[in-house]
Tab-separated table of C-alpha atoms and ligand atoms in Angstrom:
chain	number	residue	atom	x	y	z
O	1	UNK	CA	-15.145	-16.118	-0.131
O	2	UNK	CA	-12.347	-16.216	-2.374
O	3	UNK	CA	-12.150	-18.965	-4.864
O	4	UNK	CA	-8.296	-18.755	-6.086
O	5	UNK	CA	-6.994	-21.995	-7.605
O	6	UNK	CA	-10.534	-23.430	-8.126
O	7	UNK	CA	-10.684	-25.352	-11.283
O	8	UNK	CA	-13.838	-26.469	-11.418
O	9	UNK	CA	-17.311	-24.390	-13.196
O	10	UNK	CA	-18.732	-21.209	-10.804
O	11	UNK	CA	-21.499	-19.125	-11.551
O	12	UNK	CA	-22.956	-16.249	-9.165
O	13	UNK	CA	-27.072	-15.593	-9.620
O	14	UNK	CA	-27.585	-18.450	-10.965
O	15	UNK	CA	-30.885	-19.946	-11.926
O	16	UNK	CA	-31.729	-23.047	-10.199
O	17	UNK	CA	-34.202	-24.017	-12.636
O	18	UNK	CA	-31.687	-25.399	-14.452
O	19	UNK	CA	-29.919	-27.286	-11.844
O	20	UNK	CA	-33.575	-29.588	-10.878
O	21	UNK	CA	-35.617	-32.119	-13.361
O	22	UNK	CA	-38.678	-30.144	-12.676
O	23	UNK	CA	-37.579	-26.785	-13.982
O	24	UNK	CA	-38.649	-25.004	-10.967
O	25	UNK	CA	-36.919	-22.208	-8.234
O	26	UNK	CA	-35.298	-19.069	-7.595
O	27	UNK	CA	-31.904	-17.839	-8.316
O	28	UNK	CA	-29.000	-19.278	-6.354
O	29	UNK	CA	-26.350	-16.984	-4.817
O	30	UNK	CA	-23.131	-19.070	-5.980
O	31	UNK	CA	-23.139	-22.482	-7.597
O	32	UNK	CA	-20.038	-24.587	-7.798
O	33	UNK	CA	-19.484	-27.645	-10.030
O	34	UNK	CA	-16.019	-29.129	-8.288
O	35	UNK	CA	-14.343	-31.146	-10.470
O	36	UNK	CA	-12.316	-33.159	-7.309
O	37	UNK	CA	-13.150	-34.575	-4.138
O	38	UNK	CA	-10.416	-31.809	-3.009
O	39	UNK	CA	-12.152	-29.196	-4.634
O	40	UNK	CA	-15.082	-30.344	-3.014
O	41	UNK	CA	-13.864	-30.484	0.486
O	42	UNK	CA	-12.048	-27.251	-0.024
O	43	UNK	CA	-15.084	-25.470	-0.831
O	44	UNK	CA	-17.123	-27.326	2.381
O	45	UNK	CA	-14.287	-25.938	4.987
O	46	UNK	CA	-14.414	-22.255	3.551
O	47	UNK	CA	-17.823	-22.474	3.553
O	48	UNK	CA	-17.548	-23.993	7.089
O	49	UNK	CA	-15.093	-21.243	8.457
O	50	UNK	CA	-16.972	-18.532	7.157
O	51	UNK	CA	-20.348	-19.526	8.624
O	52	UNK	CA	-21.834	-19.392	4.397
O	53	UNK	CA	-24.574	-22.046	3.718
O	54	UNK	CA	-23.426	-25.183	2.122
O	55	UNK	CA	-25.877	-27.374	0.124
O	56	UNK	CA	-24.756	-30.365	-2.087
O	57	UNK	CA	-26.564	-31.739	-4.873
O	58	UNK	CA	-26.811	-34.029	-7.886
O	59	UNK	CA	-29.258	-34.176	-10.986
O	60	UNK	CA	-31.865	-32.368	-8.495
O	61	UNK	CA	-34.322	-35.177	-9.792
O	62	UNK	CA	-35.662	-35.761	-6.553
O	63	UNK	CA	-35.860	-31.970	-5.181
O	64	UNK	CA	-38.156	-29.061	-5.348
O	65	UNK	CA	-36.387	-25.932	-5.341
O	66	UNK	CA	-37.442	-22.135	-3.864
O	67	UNK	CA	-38.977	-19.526	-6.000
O	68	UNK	CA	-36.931	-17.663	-3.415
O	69	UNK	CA	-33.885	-18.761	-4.297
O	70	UNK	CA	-30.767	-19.830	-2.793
O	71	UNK	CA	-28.053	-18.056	-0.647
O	72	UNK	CA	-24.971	-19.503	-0.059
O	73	UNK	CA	-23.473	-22.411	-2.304
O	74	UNK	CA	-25.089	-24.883	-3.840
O	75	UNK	CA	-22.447	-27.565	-5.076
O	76	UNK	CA	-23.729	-29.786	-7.621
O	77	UNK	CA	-21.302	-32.976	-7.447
O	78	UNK	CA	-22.008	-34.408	-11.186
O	79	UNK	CA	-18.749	-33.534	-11.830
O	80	UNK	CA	-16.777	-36.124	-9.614
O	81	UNK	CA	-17.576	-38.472	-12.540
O	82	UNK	CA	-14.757	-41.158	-12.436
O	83	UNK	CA	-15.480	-45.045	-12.827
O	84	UNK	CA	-13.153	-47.647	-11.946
O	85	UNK	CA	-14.561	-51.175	-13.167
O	86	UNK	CA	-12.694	-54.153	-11.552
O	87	UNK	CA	-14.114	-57.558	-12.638
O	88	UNK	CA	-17.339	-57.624	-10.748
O	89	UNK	CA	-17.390	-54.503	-8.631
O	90	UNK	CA	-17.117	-50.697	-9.801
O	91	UNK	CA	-16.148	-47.993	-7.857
O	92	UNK	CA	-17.612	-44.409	-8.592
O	93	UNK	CA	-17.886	-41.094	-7.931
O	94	UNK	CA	-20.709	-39.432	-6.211
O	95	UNK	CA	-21.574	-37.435	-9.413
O	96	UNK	CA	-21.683	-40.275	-11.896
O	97	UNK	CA	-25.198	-40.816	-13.614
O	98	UNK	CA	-26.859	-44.131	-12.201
O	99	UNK	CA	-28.483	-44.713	-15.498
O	100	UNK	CA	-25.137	-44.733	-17.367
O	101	UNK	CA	-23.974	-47.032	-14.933
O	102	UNK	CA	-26.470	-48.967	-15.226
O	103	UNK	CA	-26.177	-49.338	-18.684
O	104	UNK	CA	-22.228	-49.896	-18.452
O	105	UNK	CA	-22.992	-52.972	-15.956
O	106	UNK	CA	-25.305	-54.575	-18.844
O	107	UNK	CA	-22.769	-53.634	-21.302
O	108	UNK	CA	-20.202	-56.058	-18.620
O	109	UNK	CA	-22.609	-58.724	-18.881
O	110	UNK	CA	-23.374	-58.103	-14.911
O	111	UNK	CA	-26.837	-58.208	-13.297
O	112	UNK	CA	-27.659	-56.279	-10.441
O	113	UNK	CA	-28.225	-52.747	-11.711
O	114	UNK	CA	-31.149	-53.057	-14.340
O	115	UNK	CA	-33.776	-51.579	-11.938
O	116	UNK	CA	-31.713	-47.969	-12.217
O	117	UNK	CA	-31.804	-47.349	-16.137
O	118	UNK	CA	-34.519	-45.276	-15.899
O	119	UNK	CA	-33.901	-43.379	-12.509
O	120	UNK	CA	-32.351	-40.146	-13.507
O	121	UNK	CA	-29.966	-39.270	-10.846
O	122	UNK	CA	-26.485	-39.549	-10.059
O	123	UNK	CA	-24.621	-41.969	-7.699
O	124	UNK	CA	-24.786	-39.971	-4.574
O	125	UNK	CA	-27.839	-39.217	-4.492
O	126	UNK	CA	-29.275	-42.804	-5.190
O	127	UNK	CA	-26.960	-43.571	-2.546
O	128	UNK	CA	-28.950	-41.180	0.118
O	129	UNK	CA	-32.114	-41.951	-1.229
O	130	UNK	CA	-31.441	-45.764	-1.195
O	131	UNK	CA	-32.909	-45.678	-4.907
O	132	UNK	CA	-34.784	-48.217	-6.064
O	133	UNK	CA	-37.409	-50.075	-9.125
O	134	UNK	CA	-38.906	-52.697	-9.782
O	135	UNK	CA	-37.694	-54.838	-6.920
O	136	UNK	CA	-34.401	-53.509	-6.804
O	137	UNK	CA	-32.604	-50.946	-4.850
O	138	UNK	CA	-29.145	-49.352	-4.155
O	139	UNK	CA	-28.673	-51.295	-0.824
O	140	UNK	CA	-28.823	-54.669	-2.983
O	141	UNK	CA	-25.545	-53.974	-4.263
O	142	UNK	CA	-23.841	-51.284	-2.520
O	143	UNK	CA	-20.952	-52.551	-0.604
O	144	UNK	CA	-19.023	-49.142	0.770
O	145	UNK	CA	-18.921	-45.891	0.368
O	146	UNK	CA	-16.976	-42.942	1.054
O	147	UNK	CA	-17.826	-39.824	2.635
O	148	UNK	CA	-17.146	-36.814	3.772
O	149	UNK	CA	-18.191	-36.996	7.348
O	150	UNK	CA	-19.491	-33.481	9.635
O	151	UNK	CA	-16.782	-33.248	11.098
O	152	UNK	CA	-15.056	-32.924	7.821
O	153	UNK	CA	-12.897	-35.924	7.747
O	154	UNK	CA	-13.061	-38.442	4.775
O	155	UNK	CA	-14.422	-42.301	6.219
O	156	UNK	CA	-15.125	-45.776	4.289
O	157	UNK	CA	-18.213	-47.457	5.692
O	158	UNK	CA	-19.147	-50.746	5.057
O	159	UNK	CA	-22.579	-51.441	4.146
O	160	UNK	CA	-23.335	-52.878	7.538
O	161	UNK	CA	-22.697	-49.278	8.924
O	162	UNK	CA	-25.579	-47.585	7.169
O	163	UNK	CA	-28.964	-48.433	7.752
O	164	UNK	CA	-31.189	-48.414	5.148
O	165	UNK	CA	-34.731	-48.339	4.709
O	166	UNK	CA	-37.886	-47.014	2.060
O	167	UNK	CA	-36.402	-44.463	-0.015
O	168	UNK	CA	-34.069	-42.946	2.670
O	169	UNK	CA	-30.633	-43.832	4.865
O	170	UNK	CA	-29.130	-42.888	7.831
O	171	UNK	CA	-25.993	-40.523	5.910
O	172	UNK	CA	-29.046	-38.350	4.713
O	173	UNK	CA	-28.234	-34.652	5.889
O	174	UNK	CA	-25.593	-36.612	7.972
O	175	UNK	CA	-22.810	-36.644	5.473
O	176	UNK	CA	-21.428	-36.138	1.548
O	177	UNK	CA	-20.819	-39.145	-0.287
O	178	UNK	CA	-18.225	-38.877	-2.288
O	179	UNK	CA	-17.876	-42.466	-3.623
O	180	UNK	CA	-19.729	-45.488	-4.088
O	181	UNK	CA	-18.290	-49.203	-4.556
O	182	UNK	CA	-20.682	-51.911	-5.643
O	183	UNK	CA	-20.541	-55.180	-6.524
O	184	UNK	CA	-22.343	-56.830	-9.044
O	185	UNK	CA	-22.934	-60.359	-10.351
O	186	UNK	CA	-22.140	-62.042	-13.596
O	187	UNK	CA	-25.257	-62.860	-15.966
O	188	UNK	CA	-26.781	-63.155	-19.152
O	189	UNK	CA	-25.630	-60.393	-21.054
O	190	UNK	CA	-29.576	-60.580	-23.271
O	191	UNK	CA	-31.318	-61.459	-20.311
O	192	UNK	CA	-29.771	-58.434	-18.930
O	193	UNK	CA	-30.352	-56.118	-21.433
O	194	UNK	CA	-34.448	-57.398	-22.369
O	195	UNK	CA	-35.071	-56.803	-18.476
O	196	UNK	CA	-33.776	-53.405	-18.894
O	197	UNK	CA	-35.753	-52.548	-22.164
O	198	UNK	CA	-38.903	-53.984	-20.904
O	199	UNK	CA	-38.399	-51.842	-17.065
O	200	UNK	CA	-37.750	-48.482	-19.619
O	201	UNK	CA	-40.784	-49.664	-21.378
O	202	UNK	CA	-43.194	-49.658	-18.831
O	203	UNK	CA	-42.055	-46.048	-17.191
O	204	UNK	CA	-41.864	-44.657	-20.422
O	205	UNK	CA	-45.785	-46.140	-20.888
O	206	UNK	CA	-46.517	-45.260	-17.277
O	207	UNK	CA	-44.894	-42.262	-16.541
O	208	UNK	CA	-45.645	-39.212	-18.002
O	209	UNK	CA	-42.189	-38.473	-19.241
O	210	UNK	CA	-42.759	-35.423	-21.929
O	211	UNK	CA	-42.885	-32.825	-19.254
O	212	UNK	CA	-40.477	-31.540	-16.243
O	213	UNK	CA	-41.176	-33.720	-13.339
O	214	UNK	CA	-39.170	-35.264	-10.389
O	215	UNK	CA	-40.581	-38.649	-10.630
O	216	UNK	CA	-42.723	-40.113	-7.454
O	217	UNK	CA	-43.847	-36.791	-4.607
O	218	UNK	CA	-45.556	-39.351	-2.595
O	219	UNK	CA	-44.060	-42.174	-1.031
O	220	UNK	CA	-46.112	-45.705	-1.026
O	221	UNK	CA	-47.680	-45.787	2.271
O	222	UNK	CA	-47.097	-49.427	3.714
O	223	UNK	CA	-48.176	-51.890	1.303
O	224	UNK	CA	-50.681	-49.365	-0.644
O	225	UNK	CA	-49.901	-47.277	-3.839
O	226	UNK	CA	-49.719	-43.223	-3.663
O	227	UNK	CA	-50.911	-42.933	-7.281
O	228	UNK	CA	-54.229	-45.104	-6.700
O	229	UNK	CA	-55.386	-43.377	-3.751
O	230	UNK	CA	-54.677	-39.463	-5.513
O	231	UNK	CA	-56.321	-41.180	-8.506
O	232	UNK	CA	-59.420	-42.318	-6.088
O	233	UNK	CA	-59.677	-39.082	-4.640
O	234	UNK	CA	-60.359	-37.481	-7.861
O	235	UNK	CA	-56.650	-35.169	-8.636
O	236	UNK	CA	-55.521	-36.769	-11.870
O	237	UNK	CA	-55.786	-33.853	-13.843
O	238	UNK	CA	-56.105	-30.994	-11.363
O	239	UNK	CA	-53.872	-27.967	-12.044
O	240	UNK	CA	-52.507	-25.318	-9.607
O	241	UNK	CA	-51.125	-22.503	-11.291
O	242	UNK	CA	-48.607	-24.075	-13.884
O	243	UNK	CA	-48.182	-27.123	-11.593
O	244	UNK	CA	-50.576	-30.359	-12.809
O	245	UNK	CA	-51.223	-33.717	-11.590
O	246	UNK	CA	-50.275	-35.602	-14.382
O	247	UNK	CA	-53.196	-37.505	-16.265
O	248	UNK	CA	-50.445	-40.573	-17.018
O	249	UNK	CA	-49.579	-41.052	-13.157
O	250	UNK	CA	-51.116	-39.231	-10.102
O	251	UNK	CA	-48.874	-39.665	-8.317
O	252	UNK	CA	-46.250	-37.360	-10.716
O	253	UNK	CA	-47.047	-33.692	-11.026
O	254	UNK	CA	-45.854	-32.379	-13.715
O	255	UNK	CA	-44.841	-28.645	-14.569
O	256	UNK	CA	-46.892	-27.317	-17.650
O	257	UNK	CA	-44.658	-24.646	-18.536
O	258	UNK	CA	-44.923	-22.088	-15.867
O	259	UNK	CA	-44.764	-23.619	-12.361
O	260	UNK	CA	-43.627	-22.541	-8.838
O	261	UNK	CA	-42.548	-24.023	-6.608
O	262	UNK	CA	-45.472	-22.399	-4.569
O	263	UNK	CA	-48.265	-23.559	-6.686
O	264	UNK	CA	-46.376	-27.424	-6.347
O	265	UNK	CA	-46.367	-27.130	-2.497
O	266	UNK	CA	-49.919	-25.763	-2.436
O	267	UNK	CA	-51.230	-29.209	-4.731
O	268	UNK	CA	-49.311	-31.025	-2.434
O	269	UNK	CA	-50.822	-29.983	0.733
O	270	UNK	CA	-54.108	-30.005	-1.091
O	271	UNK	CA	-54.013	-33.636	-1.966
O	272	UNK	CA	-52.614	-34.712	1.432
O	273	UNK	CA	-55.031	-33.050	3.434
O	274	UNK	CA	-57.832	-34.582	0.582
O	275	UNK	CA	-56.619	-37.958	1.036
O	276	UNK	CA	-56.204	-37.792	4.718
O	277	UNK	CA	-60.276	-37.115	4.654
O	278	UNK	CA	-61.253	-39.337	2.309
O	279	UNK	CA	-59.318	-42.399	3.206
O	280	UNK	CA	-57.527	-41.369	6.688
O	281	UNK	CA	-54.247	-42.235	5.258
O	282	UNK	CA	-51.435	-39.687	5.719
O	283	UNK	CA	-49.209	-39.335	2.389
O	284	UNK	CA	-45.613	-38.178	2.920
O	285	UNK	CA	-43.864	-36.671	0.438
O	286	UNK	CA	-40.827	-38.478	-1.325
O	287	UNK	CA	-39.864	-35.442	-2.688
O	288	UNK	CA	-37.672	-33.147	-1.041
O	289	UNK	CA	-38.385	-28.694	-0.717
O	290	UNK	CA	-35.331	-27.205	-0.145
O	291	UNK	CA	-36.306	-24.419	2.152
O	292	UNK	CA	-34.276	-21.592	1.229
O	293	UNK	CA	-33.669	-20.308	4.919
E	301	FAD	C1	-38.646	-39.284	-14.221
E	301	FAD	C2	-38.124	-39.681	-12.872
E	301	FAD	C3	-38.183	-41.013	-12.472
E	301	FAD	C4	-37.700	-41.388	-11.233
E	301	FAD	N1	-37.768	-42.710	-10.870
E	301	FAD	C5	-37.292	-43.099	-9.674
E	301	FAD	C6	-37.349	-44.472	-9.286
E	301	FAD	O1	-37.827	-45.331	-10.011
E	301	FAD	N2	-36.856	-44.812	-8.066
E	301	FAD	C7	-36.305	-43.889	-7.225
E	301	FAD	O2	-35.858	-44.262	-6.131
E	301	FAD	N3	-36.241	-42.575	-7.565
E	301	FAD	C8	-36.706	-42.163	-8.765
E	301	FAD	N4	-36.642	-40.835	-9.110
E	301	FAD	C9	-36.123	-39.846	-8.139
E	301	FAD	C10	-34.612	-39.557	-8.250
E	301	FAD	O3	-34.129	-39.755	-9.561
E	301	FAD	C11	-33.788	-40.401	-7.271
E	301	FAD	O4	-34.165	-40.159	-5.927
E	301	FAD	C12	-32.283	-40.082	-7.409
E	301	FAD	O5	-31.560	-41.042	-6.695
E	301	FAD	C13	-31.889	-38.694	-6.914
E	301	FAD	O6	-30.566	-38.433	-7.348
E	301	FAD	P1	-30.086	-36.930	-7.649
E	301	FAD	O7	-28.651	-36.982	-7.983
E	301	FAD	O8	-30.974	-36.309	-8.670
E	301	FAD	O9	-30.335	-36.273	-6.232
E	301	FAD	P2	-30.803	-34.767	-5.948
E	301	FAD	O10	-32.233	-34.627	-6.338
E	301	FAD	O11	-29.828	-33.822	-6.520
E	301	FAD	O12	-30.720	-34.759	-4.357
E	301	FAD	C14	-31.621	-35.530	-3.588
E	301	FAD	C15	-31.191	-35.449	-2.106
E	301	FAD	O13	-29.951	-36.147	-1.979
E	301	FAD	C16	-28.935	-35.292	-1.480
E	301	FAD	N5	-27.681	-35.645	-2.167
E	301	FAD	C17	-27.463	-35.682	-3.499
E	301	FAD	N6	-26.211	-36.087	-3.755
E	301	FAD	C18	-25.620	-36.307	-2.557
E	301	FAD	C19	-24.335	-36.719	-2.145
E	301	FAD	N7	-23.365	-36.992	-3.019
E	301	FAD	N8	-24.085	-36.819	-0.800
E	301	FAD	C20	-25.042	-36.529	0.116
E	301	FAD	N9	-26.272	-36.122	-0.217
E	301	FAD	C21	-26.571	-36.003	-1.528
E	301	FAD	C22	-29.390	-33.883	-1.780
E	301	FAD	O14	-28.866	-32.947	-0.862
E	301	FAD	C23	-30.912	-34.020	-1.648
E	301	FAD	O15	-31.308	-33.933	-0.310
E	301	FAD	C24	-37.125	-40.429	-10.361
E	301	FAD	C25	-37.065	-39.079	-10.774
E	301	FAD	C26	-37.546	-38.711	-12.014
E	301	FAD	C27	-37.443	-37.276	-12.433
């Protein structure tokens, strides 16, 4: 693949522990940081024409990568960055952090985004994950997005055209996003900001933030908690090679240093198949492995 005219960051054999929260995986064969939704698209059509494995990413909070490594390109999207603020609604690119957003809405004296100051992702990939805290999620205030659809034409979709549900929606693995536009509600601008304080102050009590992590593996089976029952069962604690349970929250694990992605996986089936006997309820992971073929 040539990349002539290209203006944006590439790096060949490049470590993907540096591209994921939890400090874990392989080396990836090419990794591109576009700096344009052109660049972007230009770099998904080679890729397309020349049959090379395309994978698009954000923060990689939310994804365990392989000790094996990546081949192909891995495009990491935090650099389509630009904000547009417009009374009441913003619209931004797929690579701009949710937290700062957050943060910027408060600053506005809107309400609407105080449950994402502490979720450390980026735009797009709140979007896919329908991201979401303390009673709030991405589909509360999303009103359109764009994308770049399989066929490889950019679309706007309306809200009502993705469906939404716990922690997932239906463009995930279906499409890019490339840009979000929300809309957000005037408030108080303390009110605002002491909701947000208090939110940070209770993950930052809860959640065991000192280490490389990538926030919840489990997701809360219907109207139960993933921590309590891995707490029940006995994991807090427990250590797999350099991956841990973390004593704070069991239902974070938590990479002491030295972890695989291997020794993560291997905890993860561990506790599933645990729970599964001791309480017959089947955990699925929130999490996402990247499987490198
Ligand atoms: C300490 C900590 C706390 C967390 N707290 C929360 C929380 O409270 N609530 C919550 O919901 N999550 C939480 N998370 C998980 C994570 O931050 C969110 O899921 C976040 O939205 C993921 O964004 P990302 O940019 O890091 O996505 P990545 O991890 O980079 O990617 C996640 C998935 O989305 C896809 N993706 C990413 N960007 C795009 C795009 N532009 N278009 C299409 N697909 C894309 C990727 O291919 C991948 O499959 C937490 C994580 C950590 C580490």
């Amino acid at each position: 693949m040539t990349w002539q005219g290209m203006r944006g960051r590439i790096e060949h054999r490049y470590p993907l522990q540096k591209l994921n929260t939890w400090r874990i995986g392989g080396l990836a064969e090419t990794v591109c940081w576009p700096e344009s939704e052109e660049e972007l698209r230009e770099i998904w059509f080679k890729c397309q024409e020349q049959g090379i494995p395309f994978r698009l990413f954000g923060r990689g909070s939310n994804v365990l990568f392989p000790d094996e490594g990546l081949s192909g390109v891995t495009v990491i999207s935090t650099g389509l960055a630009q904000s547009v603020w417009d009374s009441e609604w913003v619209t931004v690119g797929a690579g701009y952090s949710l937290a700062r957003l957050s943060q910027e809405a408060a600053d506005r004296g809107l309400t609407g985004l105080e449950f994402a100051r502490g979720i450390p992702g980026t735009v797009g990939g709140a979007v896919v994950m329908n991201a979401g805290a303390h009673g709030g999620s991405i589909q509360d205030i999303l009103e359109e997005v764009k994308i770049l659809a399989p066929e490889g034409e950019v679309q706007r979709l309306a809200k009502e055209d993705i469906q939404f549900g716990y922690r997932e929606c239906s463009l995930r693995d279906q499409a890019i996003v490339l840009e979000g536009v929300f809309h957000l509600k005037p408030g108080d601008p303390d009110v605002i900001q002491a909701t947000m304080s208090e939110n940070l102050a209770r993950r930052k009590a809860a959640q065991p933030l000192e280490l490389p992590n990538a926030g919840s593996v489990f997701r809360n089976p219907p109207g139960g908690s993933a921590g309590r029952l891995i707490e029940e069962a006995g994991w807090k604690g427990k250590r797999l090679g350099g991956a841990q349970v973390s004593s704070k929250h069991a239902n974070f694990i938590v990479n002491q240093g030295n972890a695989t992605a291997r020794d993560v996986l291997a905890l993860i089936r561990e506790i599933k198949k645990d729970v599964h006997h001791q309480f017959g309820v089947e955990l699925k992971t929130e999490v996402r492995y990247i499987s490198p073929s």
